[in-house]
Coordinates of C-alpha atoms and ligand atoms in Angstrom, one line a residue:
X1 CA -38.7 -17.9 7.0
X2 CA -35.6 -16.1 6.0
X3 CA -35.3 -12.5 7.2
X4 CA -35.1 -10.0 4.3
X5 CA -32.9 -7.3 5.8
X6 CA -33.2 -3.6 4.8
X7 CA -31.6 -1.9 1.8
X8 CA -27.9 -0.9 2.4
X9 CA -27.7 2.6 3.8
X10 CA -24.3 3.0 5.5
X11 CA -23.7 6.5 7.1
X12 CA -21.3 8.8 5.3
X13 CA -17.7 8.5 6.5
X14 CA -14.5 10.4 6.1
X15 CA -12.0 7.6 5.9
X16 CA -8.8 8.8 7.6
X17 CA -7.5 5.4 8.8
X18 CA -4.8 3.2 7.3
X19 CA -7.1 2.3 4.4
X20 CA -9.5 2.1 2.7
X21 CA -9.7 5.7 1.8
X22 CA -12.6 7.6 0.3
X23 CA -13.4 6.7 -3.3
X24 CA -14.2 9.3 -6.0
X25 CA -17.8 9.1 -7.3
X26 CA -16.3 8.6 -10.8
X27 CA -14.9 5.3 -9.6
X28 CA -18.2 4.3 -8.0
X29 CA -20.0 5.1 -11.2
X30 CA -17.5 3.0 -13.2
X31 CA -18.4 0.1 -10.9
X32 CA -21.9 0.1 -12.3
X33 CA -20.7 -0.6 -15.8
X34 CA -22.2 -3.9 -17.1
X35 CA -20.3 -7.1 -17.1
X36 CA -18.4 -8.3 -20.1
X37 CA -17.1 -11.8 -20.7
X38 CA -13.5 -12.4 -19.4
X39 CA -12.2 -12.9 -22.9
X40 CA -14.5 -10.4 -24.7
X41 CA -12.2 -8.4 -27.0
X42 CA -13.7 -5.2 -25.4
X43 CA -12.8 -6.4 -22.0
X44 CA -9.3 -7.3 -23.1
X45 CA -8.8 -3.8 -24.4
X46 CA -10.0 -2.5 -20.9
X47 CA -7.4 -4.8 -19.3
X48 CA -4.6 -3.6 -21.6
X49 CA -5.5 0.0 -20.9
X50 CA -5.5 -0.6 -17.1
X51 CA -2.1 -2.4 -17.3
X52 CA -0.8 0.5 -19.4
X53 CA -1.9 3.1 -16.9
X54 CA -0.5 1.0 -14.0
X55 CA 2.9 1.0 -15.8
X56 CA 2.7 4.8 -15.8
X57 CA 2.0 5.0 -12.1
X58 CA 4.6 2.4 -11.2
X59 CA 7.0 4.2 -13.5
X60 CA 8.1 1.0 -15.3
X61 CA 8.3 -0.5 -18.7
X62 CA 7.8 -4.0 -17.3
X63 CA 5.6 -6.0 -19.6
X64 CA 4.3 -8.1 -16.7
X65 CA 2.4 -5.4 -14.9
X66 CA -1.2 -6.2 -13.9
X67 CA -3.6 -6.3 -11.0
X68 CA -3.7 -9.6 -9.1
X69 CA -7.2 -10.6 -7.9
X70 CA -7.5 -10.0 -4.2
X71 CA -6.4 -7.3 -1.7
X72 CA -2.8 -6.2 -1.0
X73 CA -2.1 -9.5 0.8
X74 CA -2.7 -11.3 -2.5
X75 CA 0.0 -9.2 -4.0
X76 CA 2.4 -10.1 -1.2
X77 CA 1.6 -13.8 -1.5
X78 CA 1.9 -13.7 -5.3
X79 CA 5.2 -11.9 -5.3
X80 CA 6.8 -14.2 -2.8
X81 CA 5.4 -17.6 -3.9
X82 CA 6.5 -17.0 -7.6
X83 CA 10.0 -16.1 -6.7
X84 CA 10.8 -18.4 -3.8
X85 CA 11.5 -22.1 -4.0
X86 CA 12.0 -24.3 -0.9
X87 CA 15.5 -23.8 0.4
X88 CA 16.1 -20.4 -1.2
X89 CA 17.9 -17.9 1.0
X90 CA 15.7 -14.9 1.5
X91 CA 16.3 -11.7 3.4
X92 CA 13.2 -9.8 4.8
X93 CA 13.5 -6.4 6.4
X94 CA 11.2 -6.2 9.4
X95 CA 10.3 -2.9 11.0
X96 CA 6.6 -3.4 11.6
X97 CA 3.6 -5.7 11.0
X98 CA 3.8 -6.0 7.3
X99 CA 7.5 -6.8 7.1
X100 CA 6.6 -9.5 9.7
X101 CA 4.0 -10.9 7.4
X102 CA 6.4 -11.2 4.5
X103 CA 8.8 -13.1 6.8
X104 CA 5.9 -15.4 7.8
X105 CA 5.0 -16.1 4.1
X106 CA 8.7 -16.8 3.2
X107 CA 8.7 -19.5 6.0
X108 CA 5.4 -21.0 4.8
X109 CA 6.9 -21.4 1.3
X110 CA 10.0 -23.1 2.7
X111 CA 12.5 -20.3 2.1
X112 CA 15.5 -20.0 4.4
X113 CA 14.7 -16.8 6.2
X114 CA 17.1 -14.1 7.4
X115 CA 15.4 -11.2 9.1
X116 CA 17.0 -7.7 9.2
X117 CA 15.3 -5.8 11.9
X118 CA 14.8 -2.3 13.0
X119 CA 13.1 -0.8 16.1
X120 CA 9.4 0.0 15.4
X121 CA 9.1 3.6 14.2
X122 CA 12.6 3.6 12.6
X123 CA 13.9 2.8 9.1
X124 CA 16.1 -0.1 8.2
X125 CA 19.7 1.2 8.0
X126 CA 21.2 0.2 4.6
X127 CA 24.4 -1.1 6.4
X128 CA 22.3 -3.8 8.1
X129 CA 21.2 -5.1 4.7
X130 CA 24.8 -5.0 3.5
X131 CA 25.9 -7.0 6.6
X132 CA 23.2 -9.6 6.0
X133 CA 24.1 -10.0 2.3
X134 CA 27.7 -10.5 3.2
X135 CA 26.7 -13.5 5.4
X136 CA 24.1 -15.1 3.1
X137 CA 23.9 -15.4 -0.7
X138 CA 20.3 -14.3 -0.9
X139 CA 18.1 -14.7 -3.9
X140 CA 15.7 -11.9 -2.8
X141 CA 15.7 -9.0 -0.4
X142 CA 12.2 -7.9 0.5
X143 CA 11.2 -4.6 2.2
X144 CA 8.1 -2.5 2.9
X145 CA 8.2 1.0 1.4
X146 CA 5.6 2.7 3.6
X147 CA 5.1 0.6 6.8
X148 CA 1.5 1.2 7.7
X149 CA 1.9 0.0 11.2
X150 CA 4.5 2.6 12.1
X151 CA 4.2 5.5 9.6
X152 CA 7.8 5.2 8.4
X153 CA 8.7 5.8 4.8
X154 CA 11.8 3.6 4.0
X155 CA 14.4 5.1 1.7
X156 CA 15.1 2.6 -1.1
X157 CA 17.8 3.9 -3.3
X158 CA 20.9 2.9 -1.3
X159 CA 19.4 -0.5 -0.4
X160 CA 18.6 -1.2 -4.0
X161 CA 22.2 -0.6 -5.0
X162 CA 23.5 -2.9 -2.3
X163 CA 21.0 -5.6 -3.2
X164 CA 22.0 -5.5 -6.9
X165 CA 25.7 -5.3 -6.1
X166 CA 25.2 -8.7 -4.3
X167 CA 23.2 -10.1 -7.3
X168 CA 19.9 -10.4 -5.4
X169 CA 16.4 -9.4 -6.6
X170 CA 14.8 -6.4 -4.9
X171 CA 11.2 -6.9 -3.8
X172 CA 9.2 -3.9 -2.4
X173 CA 5.8 -3.7 -0.8
X174 CA 4.2 -0.5 -2.1
X175 CA 0.7 -1.1 -0.8
X176 CA 0.5 2.1 1.0
X177 CA 2.9 4.3 -1.0
X178 CA 1.8 3.8 -4.6
X179 CA 0.0 6.9 -5.9
X180 CA 1.0 9.0 -2.9
X181 CA 4.8 8.9 -3.1
X182 CA 7.2 8.2 -6.0
X183 CA 7.8 4.4 -6.2
X184 CA 9.7 4.6 -9.5
X185 CA 10.4 0.9 -10.2
X186 CA 12.7 1.4 -13.2
X187 CA 14.6 4.4 -11.8
X188 CA 15.2 2.6 -8.5
X189 CA 15.9 -0.9 -9.9
X190 CA 13.0 -2.5 -8.1
X191 CA 12.5 -6.0 -9.5
X192 CA 9.1 -6.9 -8.0
X193 CA 6.6 -4.5 -6.5
X194 CA 3.0 -5.0 -5.4
X195 CA 0.4 -2.6 -4.1
X196 CA -3.3 -2.4 -3.2
X197 CA -6.1 -0.3 -4.8
X198 CA -7.7 1.1 -1.6
X199 CA -5.1 3.5 -0.4
X200 CA -3.4 6.3 -2.4
X201 CA -4.7 5.0 -5.7
X202 CA -8.2 5.9 -4.5
X203 CA -10.1 2.7 -5.4
X204 CA -12.0 0.2 -3.4
X205 CA -10.1 -2.8 -1.9
X206 CA -10.0 -5.9 -4.1
X207 CA -7.0 -5.8 -6.5
X208 CA -3.3 -5.9 -5.9
X209 CA -1.3 -4.2 -8.8
X210 CA 1.9 -6.0 -9.3
X211 CA 5.0 -5.7 -11.6
X212 CA 7.9 -8.1 -12.4
X213 CA 11.1 -7.0 -14.1
X214 CA 12.7 -9.1 -16.8
X215 CA 15.3 -10.3 -14.2
X216 CA 12.5 -11.4 -11.9
X217 CA 10.7 -13.2 -14.8
X218 CA 14.0 -15.0 -15.7
X219 CA 14.4 -16.1 -12.1
X220 CA 10.8 -17.5 -12.2
X221 CA 11.4 -19.2 -15.5
X222 CA 14.5 -20.8 -14.1
X223 CA 12.8 -22.4 -11.1
X224 CA 13.4 -26.1 -10.6
X225 CA 10.1 -26.6 -8.8
X226 CA 6.6 -25.9 -9.7
X227 CA 5.0 -22.7 -8.2
X228 CA 2.9 -24.1 -5.4
X229 CA -0.1 -21.8 -6.0
X230 CA -2.1 -22.2 -9.2
X231 CA -4.1 -19.0 -8.5
X232 CA -1.0 -16.8 -8.3
X233 CA 1.2 -18.6 -10.9
X234 CA 2.5 -15.7 -13.1
X235 CA 3.4 -18.0 -15.9
X236 CA -0.4 -18.8 -16.2
X237 CA -1.5 -15.2 -15.4
X238 CA 0.8 -13.9 -18.0
X239 CA -1.1 -15.7 -20.7
X240 CA -4.3 -14.0 -19.5
X241 CA -2.9 -10.5 -19.0
X242 CA -0.5 -10.1 -22.0
X243 CA 0.4 -11.3 -25.5
X244 CA -1.7 -11.8 -28.6
X245 CA -3.5 -15.0 -27.6
X246 CA -5.2 -14.7 -24.3
X247 CA -6.2 -17.7 -22.3
X248 CA -8.7 -18.1 -19.4
X249 CA -7.1 -18.5 -16.0
X250 CA -9.8 -17.4 -13.6
X251 CA -12.8 -15.1 -13.8
X252 CA -11.5 -11.7 -12.8
X253 CA -13.8 -9.2 -11.3
X254 CA -14.7 -6.9 -14.2
X255 CA -16.2 -4.5 -11.7
X256 CA -12.9 -4.1 -9.9
X257 CA -11.0 -3.7 -13.1
X258 CA -13.4 -1.0 -14.2
X259 CA -12.9 0.7 -10.8
X260 CA -9.1 0.5 -11.0
X261 CA -9.1 1.8 -14.5
X262 CA -11.1 4.9 -13.5
X263 CA -9.0 5.4 -10.4
X264 CA -5.8 5.3 -12.5
X265 CA -7.3 7.8 -15.0
X266 CA -7.9 10.2 -12.0
X267 CA -4.4 9.7 -10.7
X268 CA -2.9 10.4 -14.1
X269 CA -5.2 13.4 -14.8
X270 CA -4.0 15.0 -11.5
X271 CA -0.4 14.2 -12.5
X272 CA 2.0 12.1 -10.4
X273 CA 4.1 15.1 -9.2
X274 CA 1.1 17.1 -8.3
X275 CA -0.4 14.2 -6.4
X276 CA 2.8 13.5 -4.4
X277 CA 3.0 17.2 -3.6
X278 CA -0.7 17.2 -2.4
X279 CA 0.0 14.2 -0.1
X280 CA 3.1 15.9 1.3
X281 CA 1.4 19.3 1.8
X282 CA -1.6 17.9 3.7
X283 CA 0.6 15.6 5.7
X284 CA 2.8 18.5 6.7
X285 CA -0.3 20.5 7.8
X286 CA -1.6 17.5 9.8
X287 CA 1.8 16.9 11.5
X288 CA 2.2 20.7 12.3
X289 CA -1.3 20.7 13.8
X290 CA -0.8 17.6 15.9
X291 CA 2.6 18.8 17.2
X292 CA 1.2 22.3 18.0
X293 CA -1.5 20.5 20.1
X294 CA 1.3 18.9 22.1
X295 CA 0.9 15.4 20.6
X296 CA 3.9 13.3 19.9
X297 CA 4.6 11.9 16.5
X298 CA 6.1 8.4 16.6
X299 CA 7.8 7.8 13.4
X300 CA 11.5 8.7 13.1
X301 CA 11.9 12.4 12.1
X302 CA 12.9 12.8 8.5
X303 CA 11.3 9.5 7.5
X304 CA 7.7 10.1 8.2
X305 CA 5.3 8.8 5.5
X306 CA 3.1 11.5 4.1
X307 CA 0.1 9.2 3.7
X308 CA 0.1 7.7 7.3
X309 CA 0.9 9.5 10.5
X310 CA 1.3 7.7 13.8
X311 CA 0.7 9.7 16.9
X312 CA 1.1 8.6 20.5
X313 CA -2.1 8.5 22.5
X314 CA -1.5 10.9 25.5
X315 CA -1.4 9.4 29.0
X316 CA -4.8 9.1 30.6
X317 CA -6.8 9.4 27.3
X318 CA -9.0 6.6 26.3
X319 CA -8.2 5.3 22.8
X320 CA -11.7 3.8 22.4
X321 CA -13.6 6.9 23.6
X322 CA -11.9 9.2 21.1
X323 CA -12.2 6.9 18.1
X324 CA -15.8 6.1 18.9
X325 CA -16.7 9.8 19.3
X326 CA -14.9 10.7 16.1
X327 CA -17.1 8.2 14.2
X328 CA -20.4 8.9 16.0
X329 CA -20.1 12.7 16.2
X330 CA -18.1 13.6 13.1
X331 CA -18.3 10.5 10.8
X332 CA -14.5 10.4 10.9
X333 CA -12.6 7.1 11.0
X334 CA -9.0 7.0 12.2
X335 CA -7.0 3.8 12.9
X336 CA -5.9 2.3 16.2
X337 CA -2.4 1.1 16.8
X338 CA -1.3 -2.2 15.3
X339 CA 1.1 -4.8 16.8
X340 CA 3.6 -3.2 19.2
X341 CA 1.6 0.1 18.9
X342 CA -1.8 -1.4 19.8
X343 CA -3.5 0.8 22.4
X344 CA -0.5 3.2 22.3
X345 CA -0.9 5.0 19.0
X346 CA -3.5 6.3 16.5
X347 CA -2.8 5.9 12.8
X348 CA -4.1 8.8 10.7
X349 CA -4.2 8.2 7.0
X350 CA -4.4 11.0 4.4
X351 CA -4.5 8.8 1.3
X352 CA -5.8 9.5 -2.2
X353 CA -9.2 11.3 -2.2
X354 CA -9.0 11.5 1.6
X355 CA -5.9 13.7 1.5
X356 CA -7.5 17.1 1.5
X357 CA -6.9 20.3 3.5
X358 CA -10.5 20.4 4.7
X359 CA -10.2 16.8 6.1
X360 CA -7.0 17.9 8.0
X361 CA -8.7 21.0 9.5
X362 CA -11.9 19.1 10.4
X363 CA -9.9 16.3 12.1
X364 CA -7.7 18.7 14.0
X365 CA -10.7 20.6 15.4
X366 CA -12.6 17.4 16.2
X367 CA -9.6 16.0 18.0
X368 CA -9.1 19.2 20.0
X369 CA -12.7 19.2 21.1
X370 CA -12.8 15.5 22.0
X371 CA -9.3 15.5 23.7
X372 CA -10.3 18.6 25.9
X373 CA -13.5 16.7 26.8
X374 CA -11.4 13.8 28.0
X375 CA -9.3 16.2 30.2
X376 CA -6.3 16.8 27.9
X377 CA -5.0 20.4 28.1
X378 CA -4.9 22.0 24.7
X379 CA -5.1 25.7 23.7
X380 CA -8.2 26.4 21.7
X381 CA -7.6 26.5 17.9
X382 CA -3.8 26.0 18.1
X383 CA -3.8 22.9 15.9
X384 CA -5.8 24.4 13.1
X385 CA -3.8 27.6 13.1
X386 CA -0.5 25.7 12.9
X387 CA -2.0 23.6 10.0
X388 CA -3.2 26.6 7.9
X389 CA 0.2 28.2 8.1
X390 CA 1.6 25.3 6.0
X391 CA 1.6 26.2 2.3
Ligands
LIG1 C1 2.2 -2.1 3.9 C2 1.1 -3.1 3.7 N1 1.3 -4.2 3.1 C3 0.3 -5.1 2.9 C4 -1.0 -4.8 3.3 C5 -2.1 -5.8 3.1 O1 -3.1 -5.3 2.3 P1 -4.6 -5.7 2.4 O2 -5.2 -5.4 3.7 O3 -5.3 -4.9 1.3 O4 -4.7 -7.2 2.1 C6 -1.3 -3.6 4.0 C7 -2.6 -3.3 4.5 O5 -2.8 -2.3 5.2 C8 -0.2 -2.7 4.1 O6 -0.4 -1.5 4.7

């Protein structure tokens, strides 16, 4: 006899990790909208509206802007497998886990990989990209905007100029930054960008917004070999997501498109500038509070991402005890360290709906209480008072 398990009843959580972030109830409600057929004219209108609002958030006029089915990683795979043919010279900037994953995928596709590296916690200096481009005639230069493993926000303008000066395409991972920091595809000359729905866009995980410039599309049309992936082939996806005559490619998740559409409506109602300012303000308050408590921020000063803060775990403090107690006593999730920072850092996300002043103050007081219990010396209330001084 099969066991019929109980109804779903997860405990309430404040999601302050590296994603997913909390989802607005309007988005959850949109997810209960009934299914439509994948070529129903009403669904096509919903797809067009979603793509239109995505263009506004990416700040682009690129026709080929749509959400790829799958999480952020599907955006990474789709971006790389459409552009790269076996033997193509590709430069990947690696300063954390996600740059490392792009490099891995380039090799799987058969691209000739050149890695430009920076120490974990630091940005990639533009001169290093220039040096690499002087050595190899690269087709694509790929970089992560907000590296979620280190909390570094990579400046893009100078690198974009260098990349275009050398005739390469500029590919940017905006999984963590989109909706929380300006990405500005057209202004910055980004040719291909992909993101995820579950971070600063404030949706559930499951779609990867992506955008290809005209130049990127030309490079794809000029390929000599067939795109290895059927599922991610943008020539086929284009016929489903744009144009007068739509053709079936795969059954998209209507539910996820409804969710993204509602999340984008919320982003645009708030306004991009106001949203970026909110992310920055709450991050400044969190960073001020953590610093006042004597904790050490890891990411390079001046380049700290507002949506993800990495903080060193003080000596003698148990990573597991603190994170377990945050969940069980306060319902708060924060992230553990990833890659080189595993066991050494916490990753605190303030993304989308989760980026609020009350979450910052609650986390700082919870951390103070739990750290003191573990024997860490911290003056009572010092983190919260530093945070509330940030306007
Ligand atoms: C910068 C970056 N790129 C890619 C990904 C992969 O996204 P997903 O886990 O949604 O597949 C993540 C996830 O955290 C990320 O932070």
